[in-house]
Tab-separated table of C-alpha atoms in Angstrom:
chain	number	residue	atom	x	y	z
A	378	MET	CA	159.175	11.784	62.036
A	379	GLU	CA	156.652	8.971	62.062
A	380	PRO	CA	156.017	6.687	59.068
A	381	ILE	CA	153.015	7.234	56.813
A	382	GLN	CA	149.988	5.129	57.694
A	383	TYR	CA	148.391	3.846	54.486
A	384	LEU	CA	144.643	3.268	54.264
A	385	TRP	CA	144.936	1.400	50.958
A	386	HIS	CA	147.639	0.229	48.545
A	387	ASP	CA	147.736	-1.832	45.373
A	388	ARG	CA	149.717	-2.363	42.183
A	389	LYS	CA	148.812	-1.927	38.558
A	390	ARG	CA	147.836	-5.358	37.324
A	391	ILE	CA	148.300	-7.221	34.071
A	392	LEU	CA	145.757	-9.982	33.464
A	393	GLY	CA	144.700	-9.557	37.081
A	394	MET	CA	148.187	-10.235	38.475
A	395	PRO	CA	150.340	-7.570	40.217
A	396	ILE	CA	153.462	-8.064	38.097
A	397	THR	CA	154.233	-4.406	37.325
A	398	PHE	CA	156.380	-1.857	39.124
A	399	THR	CA	153.617	0.728	39.399
A	400	ARG	CA	152.331	1.085	42.947
A	401	TYR	CA	149.444	3.163	44.275
A	402	SER	CA	148.909	4.148	47.915
A	403	LEU	CA	146.367	6.219	49.826
A	404	SER	CA	147.107	7.885	53.150
A	405	GLU	CA	144.840	10.057	55.230
A	406	ASP	CA	145.694	13.216	53.294
A	407	ARG	CA	147.525	12.176	50.087
A	408	ILE	CA	147.476	9.689	47.241
A	409	PHE	CA	150.791	8.372	45.923
A	410	LEU	CA	151.988	6.980	42.593
A	411	GLU	CA	155.342	5.199	42.581
A	412	THR	CA	156.809	3.884	39.336
A	413	GLY	CA	160.019	2.175	38.325
A	414	LEU	CA	162.324	-0.629	39.407
A	415	LEU	CA	165.906	0.655	39.343
A	416	SER	CA	165.109	4.332	39.032
A	417	THR	CA	161.929	5.090	40.944
A	418	ARG	CA	159.712	8.133	40.747
A	419	LEU	CA	157.205	9.148	43.412
A	420	GLU	CA	154.309	11.526	42.709
A	421	GLU	CA	151.669	12.597	45.192
A	422	ILE	CA	148.441	14.559	45.154
A	423	LEU	CA	146.994	16.245	48.206
A	424	LEU	CA	143.445	14.938	48.575
A	425	TYR	CA	141.853	18.329	49.140
A	426	ARG	CA	142.966	19.254	45.596
A	427	VAL	CA	140.957	16.448	43.955
A	428	ARG	CA	138.109	17.905	41.898
A	429	ASP	CA	136.590	14.848	40.251
A	430	ILE	CA	136.690	11.068	40.614
A	431	SER	CA	135.528	8.678	37.921
A	432	LEU	CA	135.459	4.924	37.454
A	433	SER	CA	135.747	2.889	34.274
A	434	ILE	CA	135.618	-0.867	33.935
A	435	GLY	CA	136.034	-2.290	30.448
A	436	LEU	CA	135.068	-5.798	29.376
A	437	GLY	CA	138.618	-7.143	29.741
A	438	GLN	CA	138.936	-5.497	33.133
A	439	ARG	CA	135.618	-6.972	34.239
A	440	ILE	CA	136.832	-10.455	33.309
A	441	PHE	CA	139.898	-10.076	35.548
A	442	GLY	CA	138.085	-8.232	38.353
A	443	VAL	CA	139.928	-4.927	37.984
A	444	GLY	CA	139.102	-1.365	36.934
A	445	THR	CA	140.489	2.141	36.547
A	446	VAL	CA	139.800	5.037	38.900
A	447	ALA	CA	140.644	8.459	37.436
A	448	LEU	CA	141.273	11.511	39.610
A	449	VAL	CA	141.224	15.052	38.247
A	450	SER	CA	142.959	17.541	40.529
A	451	SER	CA	144.189	21.105	40.650
A	452	ASP	CA	147.756	19.807	41.129
A	453	LYS	CA	150.192	21.453	38.697
A	454	THR	CA	152.535	18.498	38.132
A	455	LEU	CA	149.902	15.740	37.961
A	456	PRO	CA	146.482	17.146	37.007
A	457	THR	CA	145.095	13.695	36.114
A	458	LEU	CA	145.996	10.499	37.911
A	459	GLU	CA	144.713	7.143	36.706
A	460	LEU	CA	144.844	4.198	39.080
A	461	LYS	CA	144.905	1.592	36.304
A	462	ASN	CA	143.826	-2.022	36.672
A	463	ILE	CA	143.338	-2.061	40.433
A	464	ARG	CA	141.380	-4.627	42.455
A	465	LYS	CA	137.974	-3.677	43.880
A	466	PRO	CA	137.774	-0.387	41.948
A	467	ARG	CA	134.307	0.555	43.244
A	468	GLU	CA	135.368	0.232	46.881
A	469	VAL	CA	138.584	2.176	46.201
A	470	LYS	CA	136.633	4.970	44.487
A	471	GLU	CA	134.328	5.268	47.502
A	472	LEU	CA	137.260	5.206	49.933
A	473	ILE	CA	139.004	7.992	48.009
A	474	HIS	CA	135.762	9.987	47.809
A	475	HIS	CA	135.280	9.699	51.571
A	476	GLN	CA	138.871	10.788	52.281
A	477	VAL	CA	138.653	13.713	49.817
A	478	GLU	CA	135.481	15.002	51.464
A	479	GLU	CA	136.982	14.575	54.927
A	480	MET	CA	140.111	16.530	53.965
A	481	LYS	CA	138.046	19.338	52.419
A	482	ILE	CA	136.010	19.601	55.622
A	483	ARG	CA	139.174	19.624	57.749
A	484	ARG	CA	140.709	22.384	55.642
A	485	ARG	CA	137.387	24.248	55.516
A	486	MET	CA	137.410	24.239	51.727
A	487	ARG	CA	134.447	25.711	49.916
A	488	VAL	CA	133.363	25.238	46.314
A	489	GLY	CA	134.215	28.873	45.526
A	490	GLU	CA	137.800	28.314	46.650
A	491	LEU	CA	138.277	25.631	44.037
A	492	LEU	CA	137.223	27.809	41.123
A	493	ASP	CA	139.696	29.906	39.213
A	494	GLY	CA	139.866	33.541	40.191
A	495	ASP	CA	138.564	34.574	36.758
A	496	ALA	CA	135.315	32.670	37.222
A	497	CYS	CA	134.536	34.491	40.476
A	498	SER	CA	135.380	38.034	39.431
A	499	HIS	CA	132.821	39.982	37.487
A	500	ASP	CA	134.002	43.300	36.109
A	501	ASP	CA	131.468	45.919	35.264
A	502	ASP	CA	132.602	46.775	31.750
A	503	ARG	CA	130.298	49.481	30.522
A	504	ASP	CA	130.802	51.415	27.372
A	505	ASP	CA	130.938	55.054	28.480
A	506	ASP	CA	130.331	56.302	24.921
A	507	SER	CA	126.830	54.780	24.805
A	508	ASP	CA	125.730	56.839	27.844
A	509	SER	CA	126.634	60.225	26.324
A	510	PHE	CA	124.089	61.570	23.838
């Protein structure tokens, strides 16, 4: 088993300094969130499951050169992942977007496959009593 090759990694920052124990990483097909010092927890989202990516940079974040990238996914355990106070948030957002699109192409994902089954099925519910006069 070969080690994971990371395309990007960073830590959550406080006042622009990486002094927290929250780490973010991006591989070719997954994004990881690792939290904790003594007891660590690792969460991951498969990139093809990402539905939406957004960026927010508040005034305080702008002063320290950081921002927050939010990912909305169809993952059951982690439907929303916020990469809080990361450096170069615009570049990271674009990198994630590129990787998400690449993974969807590789897996031959279509927009219809991402919708819930209820949205795609249309039942013909006719009232049979209205037809009989």
